[in-house]
Amino acid sequence: MPKDTGIGASQKRREDVRFLTGAGNYTDDINVSGQAYVHFVRSEVAHAKILSIDTAKASELPGVVQIFTGSDFEGVGGLPCGWQVTDRYGEPMQEPPHPILAQEKVRHVGDPIAAVVADTYAQARDAAEAISIDFEELPAVVDMSSALDDGSVKVHDNLKSNLCYDWVLGEADDTKIQEAFDAAAHVTTLELTNQRLVANPMEPRVAVGDYNRASDEHTLYTTSQNPHVIRLLMCAFVLGLPEHKVRVVAPDVGGGFGTKIFHYAEEAFCTFAAKACNRPVKWTSSRTEAFQTDAHGRDHVTKIELALDDANNFTAIRTHTHANMGAYLSTFASSIPTWLHGTLMAGNYKTPAIQVNVRAVFTNTVPVDAYRGAGRPEATFQLERVIDIAARELKVDPIALRRQNFITEFPYETPVALAYDTGDYHGTMDRLEANGDFSGFAARRAESEAQGKLRGLGVNCYIEACGIAPSNIAGALGARAGLYDAATVRVNATGSISVLVGAHSHGQGHETVFPQVIAEMIGIDESQVEIVHGDSSKIPFGMGTYGSRSLAVCGSAMVRATEKVINKAKKIAAHLMEASESDIELKDGTFSVAGTDKSVAWGDVTLTAYVPHNFPLEDLEPGLEETAFYDPANFTFPAGGYACEVEVDPETGHVSVERFTAADDFGNVVNPMIVDGQVHGGLGQGIGQALLENCAYDESGQLLTGSFMDYAMPRADDVPFYSVDHSSQTPCTHNPLGVKGCGEAGAIGSPPAVVNAVIDALQSGGHDVTHIDMPVSPGRVWEAIQK
Amino acid sequence: MSKVTMTVNGRATSGDVEGRTLLSSYLRDTLGLTGTHIGCDTSQCGTCVVHVDGKVVKSCTMLALEADGAVVDTIEGQANADGSLNVIQQAFQDHHGLQCGFCTPGMVMSAAALLKDNPKPSESEIRKYLEGNLCRCTGYHNIVKAILAASGQDVSVVAAE
């Protein structure tokens, strides 16, 4: 019987009403009195030396307040990278400067050169056109492999080469891993590209800087997934401002998907310019700018080898990956192909020897960083494609091959630095086989074939590591940030509760879900609990929302703070009822003394906390507010199995997704409706990657896909209804809610299922195709059919 | 600057606009109706969909001057007279048809136009009709489901509530 309140209830979202009536408060809806507007002049070429910038004419145009160039930012710090990777030789990664406005050179299309602040946005744009920039175009570095050639042009002249790092995880000894391959009965090799993607949240980025001369206080309104992180990075590394004088507000944010984690130049610029111009300064990204400046995702080129023994047990995995960093290191760029990718190469399987090698490369392209899944989709795609190919080569059932190699005993230490706490991969596979109606596939295939179509079924598993932690281990691995989160549970005198949380909700429904947890713990109505988030001046601290961490990390902090509140409330209740604290029970919002009929209501206790007339003042402070910082002991490990059925039109190469079935293990689930929605959204993005999306550059570094006209976003008629199921649950063993996180699973798990299905369809039609790179577009499928 | 007048959500409005001012900017900047969003610059995303004289329009593709004298309806005018959510809005909430909410006003306005012309659309008709409305959060599942439900059709057969 589904619950209708508290943990496990599919509560409708309270935030929906404002969004459905046009009353949302997104950053671009915020206008500060007297604000000016900034327009950035951006590089139209990939690589050039700036010879001169003439702003004289533009400065004279109507409405122009001030024009900024790189020289205005001399002495101001550059944008920092938050993770220092150490390479296989023990050396730190190469870390180039990342200026707010270009200094001497531009390094990608979209690199900002100048900024015009004017009374209106139109005036700023008009004046920008009057700026004259003299530059010497340089050859562009686009292809990662040739970027590493000895004589290659360098993206950063002061670096040794275009290599950011050469990193190894797992078996570092090349000879030893080779021995494992030498001993193999069968080796399957696959070379693939995990293409560059653009996150494209529907809301473009916006920044509004405001400065109060009287108090010397800055306010930045920004489209961020983690306002406190932005404040810390901007204050400590870029502008040198004291944090207590800077407030960062991220109000309603229209989707993030990773690309709104990072600290961007425009945020620092608007903060800086608001003081310099003595006026609020607003920037609203166009979609064109978003394509040129939002950090992109993926962009790996990989060779993976899988070794099996004569009983089809996996014995070794070896991968070599080139990971594109783009022109600069975005905030967490260096960590994605390493600690969020290499660590996942064991997947759901017992493989004793694994070597992951990643070479990160600078190119004259937009920086690449986390996009939904961030490293884990890249790992999953390689592994689950190569397993599928191995199954075909060995003529064994791909599901049976996976099941045979599943990890079944927990905790399990992988050869690539993770310790899985719990899981049941057979359990999710059982759910997948049942819900996917695999037994009916043959009939569906026959039906498709009768209509001249080919039908394929593709299956894969996935595991992800979420709620990245703990801070001390991450720090030892190069993280320059803590990975805890914080929550303050502020109980008001009348018993209602404000929960100040460090997580940020930009579609995840925290305003609905978090109160479900607290209401259940205390036994009060959910409507009595409200979440406050997204404002550094209201919330003590927080690391924000990314990596499917909100409930697992911030939710755990919230639980811990609530436990402290309950403990103190019990002391007050014990005093009121003249009983021993150890005898006090809290149920349904009422404190009672065990074995008696004495009770006192939640509201009476909270009122007493703030009107402490009958209160143990000698033992307790008045008030009822507690804060907890929670630093997880380990990652969480959501896992599952996905299945896709496609129909391929052999005449056109068009692929249609006919069925998609997902079986996930997220541990405990607080709001099943929202979890379903998170999976749906991930599947939409994963299917988009598999079939449609591709961020393309030409040889000169021109961005070919710079708008929604060129970049194929998935639309409603590109996807089917999905079947999702998270009933196979192995609760996380180390956080108080037993939750694992669900935000990225769909995007991580779905691309290989789609491609496996397309290959299955083509092979069923007698086409000898083992792999097609994503996006599996009609053109690529048609070409594969013709070969 | 030119003066425009139009009836927006049943109220007479007027304002001074430049020749280049888009209807979307007039609604957002002049009238403060920020429920109409701007998510692209190529008329692809559909977050700015409104109704002009009863027709569904992407307000970023229309100059404010072109809407002079028109009757314009936006997301802010969609709720019932008592302030409660209308049938489509309610269906979006009931079926979790929105996450970040940014595409939502455009989706609701497009859905309203669809159901006016086609009161019982099929799943396929809904999906095709929404090709001008992008959503990055929902994978479209619950949007399509919500519109089916708003049209009074049984959605219990659709997997996963």
Short mmCIF file of N, CA, C and O in Angstrom, two decimals, chain A residues 188-254:
data_model
loop_
_atom_site.label_atom_id
_atom_site.label_comp_id
_atom_site.label_asym_id
_atom_site.label_seq_id
_atom_site.Cartn_x
_atom_site.Cartn_y
_atom_site.Cartn_z
N THR A 188 38.62 -9.06 -26.46
CA THR A 188 37.78 -8.23 -27.32
C THR A 188 38.28 -6.79 -27.23
O THR A 188 38.50 -6.29 -26.12
N THR A 189 38.45 -6.16 -28.36
CA THR A 189 38.97 -4.80 -28.41
C THR A 189 37.97 -3.90 -29.11
O THR A 189 37.35 -4.29 -30.10
N LEU A 190 37.81 -2.70 -28.58
CA LEU A 190 36.89 -1.74 -29.19
C LEU A 190 37.49 -0.35 -29.12
O LEU A 190 37.99 0.06 -28.07
N GLU A 191 37.46 0.33 -30.23
CA GLU A 191 37.85 1.74 -30.26
C GLU A 191 36.60 2.56 -30.49
O GLU A 191 35.79 2.24 -31.36
N LEU A 192 36.43 3.61 -29.70
CA LEU A 192 35.18 4.36 -29.80
C LEU A 192 35.40 5.82 -29.42
O LEU A 192 36.40 6.18 -28.79
N THR A 193 34.42 6.60 -29.80
CA THR A 193 34.39 8.01 -29.40
C THR A 193 33.15 8.24 -28.56
O THR A 193 32.06 7.82 -28.94
N ASN A 194 33.33 8.85 -27.41
CA ASN A 194 32.18 9.31 -26.64
C ASN A 194 32.08 10.81 -26.91
O ASN A 194 32.86 11.60 -26.39
N GLN A 195 31.14 11.16 -27.76
CA GLN A 195 31.17 12.48 -28.40
C GLN A 195 30.93 13.63 -27.42
O GLN A 195 30.34 13.47 -26.37
N ARG A 196 31.38 14.80 -27.85
CA ARG A 196 31.18 16.02 -27.08
C ARG A 196 29.69 16.40 -27.09
O ARG A 196 29.03 16.36 -28.13
N LEU A 197 29.20 16.77 -25.92
CA LEU A 197 27.79 17.16 -25.78
C LEU A 197 27.70 18.55 -25.16
O LEU A 197 28.63 19.02 -24.51
N VAL A 198 26.56 19.17 -25.35
CA VAL A 198 26.27 20.44 -24.69
C VAL A 198 25.08 20.21 -23.76
O VAL A 198 24.06 19.68 -24.18
N ALA A 199 25.25 20.60 -22.50
CA ALA A 199 24.23 20.28 -21.49
C ALA A 199 22.89 20.93 -21.82
O ALA A 199 21.84 20.32 -21.69
N ASN A 200 22.94 22.17 -22.21
CA ASN A 200 21.73 22.88 -22.63
C ASN A 200 20.55 22.81 -21.66
O ASN A 200 19.45 22.39 -22.04
N PRO A 201 20.75 23.22 -20.41
CA PRO A 201 19.54 23.46 -19.60
C PRO A 201 18.70 24.51 -20.33
O PRO A 201 19.25 25.36 -21.01
N MET A 202 17.39 24.43 -20.18
CA MET A 202 16.55 25.33 -20.97
C MET A 202 16.74 26.79 -20.59
O MET A 202 16.55 27.68 -21.39
N GLU A 203 17.11 27.03 -19.33
CA GLU A 203 17.41 28.40 -18.93
C GLU A 203 18.87 28.71 -19.23
O GLU A 203 19.77 28.09 -18.65
N PRO A 204 19.15 29.69 -20.08
CA PRO A 204 20.54 30.09 -20.27
C PRO A 204 21.08 30.73 -18.99
O PRO A 204 20.34 31.18 -18.12
N ARG A 205 22.42 30.81 -18.90
CA ARG A 205 23.02 31.38 -17.70
C ARG A 205 22.76 32.89 -17.63
O ARG A 205 22.66 33.56 -18.65
N VAL A 206 22.68 33.39 -16.40
CA VAL A 206 22.45 34.82 -16.15
C VAL A 206 23.28 35.19 -14.92
O VAL A 206 23.45 34.37 -14.01
N ALA A 207 23.81 36.41 -14.91
CA ALA A 207 24.47 36.91 -13.71
C ALA A 207 24.09 38.37 -13.52
O ALA A 207 24.08 39.14 -14.49
N VAL A 208 23.76 38.74 -12.30
CA VAL A 208 23.47 40.14 -11.97
C VAL A 208 24.36 40.51 -10.79
O VAL A 208 24.25 39.92 -9.71
N GLY A 209 25.24 41.48 -11.01
CA GLY A 209 26.11 41.93 -9.93
C GLY A 209 25.57 43.22 -9.34
O GLY A 209 25.13 44.11 -10.08
N ASP A 210 25.59 43.32 -8.02
CA ASP A 210 25.11 44.54 -7.36
C ASP A 210 26.13 44.88 -6.27
O ASP A 210 26.73 43.99 -5.67
N TYR A 211 26.33 46.17 -6.05
CA TYR A 211 27.31 46.59 -5.04
C TYR A 211 26.74 47.74 -4.24
O TYR A 211 26.18 48.68 -4.80
N ASN A 212 26.86 47.61 -2.93
CA ASN A 212 26.36 48.64 -2.02
C ASN A 212 27.57 49.42 -1.47
O ASN A 212 28.33 48.90 -0.66
N ARG A 213 27.72 50.65 -1.95
CA ARG A 213 28.89 51.44 -1.58
C ARG A 213 28.89 51.76 -0.08
O ARG A 213 29.94 51.84 0.55
N ALA A 214 27.70 51.91 0.49
CA ALA A 214 27.62 52.27 1.91
C ALA A 214 28.15 51.15 2.81
O ALA A 214 28.89 51.40 3.76
N SER A 215 27.78 49.93 2.47
CA SER A 215 28.19 48.81 3.33
C SER A 215 29.37 48.03 2.76
O SER A 215 29.85 47.10 3.39
N ASP A 216 29.79 48.38 1.55
CA ASP A 216 30.88 47.67 0.87
C ASP A 216 30.51 46.19 0.66
O ASP A 216 31.35 45.31 0.79
N GLU A 217 29.24 45.96 0.37
CA GLU A 217 28.79 44.58 0.20
C GLU A 217 28.41 44.32 -1.25
O GLU A 217 27.75 45.14 -1.90
N HIS A 218 28.82 43.14 -1.72
CA HIS A 218 28.48 42.70 -3.08
C HIS A 218 27.34 41.68 -3.00
O HIS A 218 27.31 40.84 -2.10
N THR A 219 26.46 41.73 -4.00
CA THR A 219 25.49 40.66 -4.17
C THR A 219 25.58 40.18 -5.61
O THR A 219 25.60 41.00 -6.54
N LEU A 220 25.66 38.88 -5.77
CA LEU A 220 25.64 38.28 -7.11
C LEU A 220 24.45 37.35 -7.20
O LEU A 220 24.33 36.40 -6.42
N TYR A 221 23.55 37.63 -8.13
CA TYR A 221 22.47 36.70 -8.45
C TYR A 221 22.95 35.87 -9.63
O TYR A 221 23.38 36.44 -10.65
N THR A 222 22.91 34.58 -9.52
CA THR A 222 23.47 33.77 -10.61
C THR A 222 22.76 32.43 -10.74
O THR A 222 22.20 31.91 -9.78
N THR A 223 22.80 31.92 -11.94
CA THR A 223 22.17 30.63 -12.26
C THR A 223 23.13 29.52 -11.86
O THR A 223 23.81 28.95 -12.71
N SER A 224 23.17 29.21 -10.59
CA SER A 224 24.17 28.26 -10.10
C SER A 224 23.54 27.09 -9.38
O SER A 224 22.52 27.23 -8.71
N GLN A 225 24.20 25.94 -9.48
CA GLN A 225 23.80 24.76 -8.71
C GLN A 225 24.39 24.79 -7.30
O GLN A 225 24.02 23.96 -6.47
N ASN A 226 25.33 25.73 -7.07
CA ASN A 226 26.03 25.74 -5.77
C ASN A 226 26.53 27.14 -5.43
O ASN A 226 27.72 27.44 -5.60
N PRO A 227 25.63 27.99 -4.94
CA PRO A 227 26.02 29.39 -4.72
C PRO A 227 27.17 29.57 -3.73
O PRO A 227 27.99 30.47 -3.92
N HIS A 228 27.26 28.74 -2.69
CA HIS A 228 28.37 28.92 -1.74
C HIS A 228 29.71 28.61 -2.38
O HIS A 228 30.72 29.24 -2.07
N VAL A 229 29.73 27.62 -3.25
CA VAL A 229 30.98 27.29 -3.93
C VAL A 229 31.41 28.45 -4.82
O VAL A 229 32.59 28.81 -4.87
N ILE A 230 30.45 29.04 -5.49
CA ILE A 230 30.77 30.20 -6.34
C ILE A 230 31.33 31.33 -5.47
O ILE A 230 32.33 31.97 -5.82
N ARG A 231 30.70 31.56 -4.33
CA ARG A 231 31.19 32.63 -3.47
C ARG A 231 32.62 32.36 -3.02
O ARG A 231 33.48 33.23 -3.10
N LEU A 232 32.88 31.14 -2.61
CA LEU A 232 34.22 30.79 -2.13
C LEU A 232 35.26 30.96 -3.24
O LEU A 232 36.31 31.58 -3.05
N LEU A 233 34.96 30.38 -4.40
CA LEU A 233 35.94 30.44 -5.50
C LEU A 233 36.17 31.87 -5.95
O LEU A 233 37.30 32.30 -6.16
N MET A 234 35.08 32.61 -6.09
CA MET A 234 35.19 33.98 -6.61
C MET A 234 35.92 34.88 -5.61
O MET A 234 36.76 35.70 -6.00
N CYS A 235 35.59 34.72 -4.34
CA CYS A 235 36.21 35.58 -3.33
C CYS A 235 37.67 35.22 -3.12
O CYS A 235 38.54 36.09 -3.08
N ALA A 236 37.96 33.92 -2.97
CA ALA A 236 39.29 33.52 -2.56
C ALA A 236 40.29 33.50 -3.71
O ALA A 236 41.46 33.78 -3.51
N PHE A 237 39.83 33.16 -4.91
CA PHE A 237 40.77 32.91 -5.99
C PHE A 237 40.73 33.96 -7.10
O PHE A 237 41.67 34.09 -7.86
N VAL A 238 39.61 34.65 -7.25
CA VAL A 238 39.48 35.53 -8.40
C VAL A 238 39.56 37.00 -7.98
O VAL A 238 40.46 37.72 -8.38
N LEU A 239 38.61 37.43 -7.18
CA LEU A 239 38.50 38.85 -6.90
C LEU A 239 39.14 39.28 -5.59
O LEU A 239 39.26 40.48 -5.32
N GLY A 240 39.52 38.34 -4.76
CA GLY A 240 40.15 38.70 -3.50
C GLY A 240 39.24 39.49 -2.58
O GLY A 240 39.65 40.45 -1.94
N LEU A 241 37.98 39.08 -2.52
CA LEU A 241 37.01 39.77 -1.66
C LEU A 241 36.80 38.96 -0.39
O LEU A 241 36.87 37.73 -0.42
N PRO A 242 36.51 39.63 0.74
CA PRO A 242 36.19 38.86 1.95
C PRO A 242 34.80 38.23 1.81
O PRO A 242 33.84 38.89 1.39
N GLU A 243 34.69 36.95 2.14
CA GLU A 243 33.42 36.25 1.93
C GLU A 243 32.25 36.90 2.67
O GLU A 243 31.12 36.86 2.21
N HIS A 244 32.55 37.49 3.83
CA HIS A 244 31.43 38.05 4.59
C HIS A 244 30.89 39.32 3.96
O HIS A 244 29.87 39.84 4.41
N LYS A 245 31.56 39.81 2.94
CA LYS A 245 31.06 40.99 2.23
C LYS A 245 30.42 40.60 0.90
O LYS A 245 30.10 41.48 0.08
N VAL A 246 30.28 39.33 0.66
CA VAL A 246 29.74 38.88 -0.64
C VAL A 246 28.58 37.92 -0.40
O VAL A 246 28.72 36.93 0.34
N ARG A 247 27.46 38.23 -1.02
CA ARG A 247 26.29 37.36 -0.96
C ARG A 247 26.04 36.81 -2.36
O ARG A 247 26.02 37.58 -3.33
N VAL A 248 25.90 35.51 -2.46
CA VAL A 248 25.59 34.91 -3.75
C VAL A 248 24.23 34.23 -3.66
O VAL A 248 23.98 33.43 -2.75
N VAL A 249 23.36 34.58 -4.58
CA VAL A 249 21.99 34.08 -4.58
C VAL A 249 21.74 33.32 -5.88
O VAL A 249 21.97 33.85 -6.96
N ALA A 250 21.31 32.08 -5.75
CA ALA A 250 20.86 31.32 -6.91
C ALA A 250 19.37 31.04 -6.68
O ALA A 250 19.02 30.15 -5.91
N PRO A 251 18.50 31.81 -7.30
CA PRO A 251 17.06 31.64 -7.03
C PRO A 251 16.52 30.43 -7.78
O PRO A 251 17.20 29.40 -7.81
N ASP A 252 15.35 30.49 -8.37
CA ASP A 252 14.90 29.37 -9.19
C ASP A 252 15.88 29.24 -10.36
O ASP A 252 16.21 30.23 -11.02
N VAL A 253 16.35 28.05 -10.56
CA VAL A 253 17.32 27.82 -11.63
C VAL A 253 16.73 26.80 -12.59
O VAL A 253 16.25 25.75 -12.18
N GLY A 254 16.74 27.19 -13.86
CA GLY A 254 16.04 26.39 -14.87
C GLY A 254 16.87 25.26 -15.44
O GLY A 254 17.18 25.22 -16.62
#
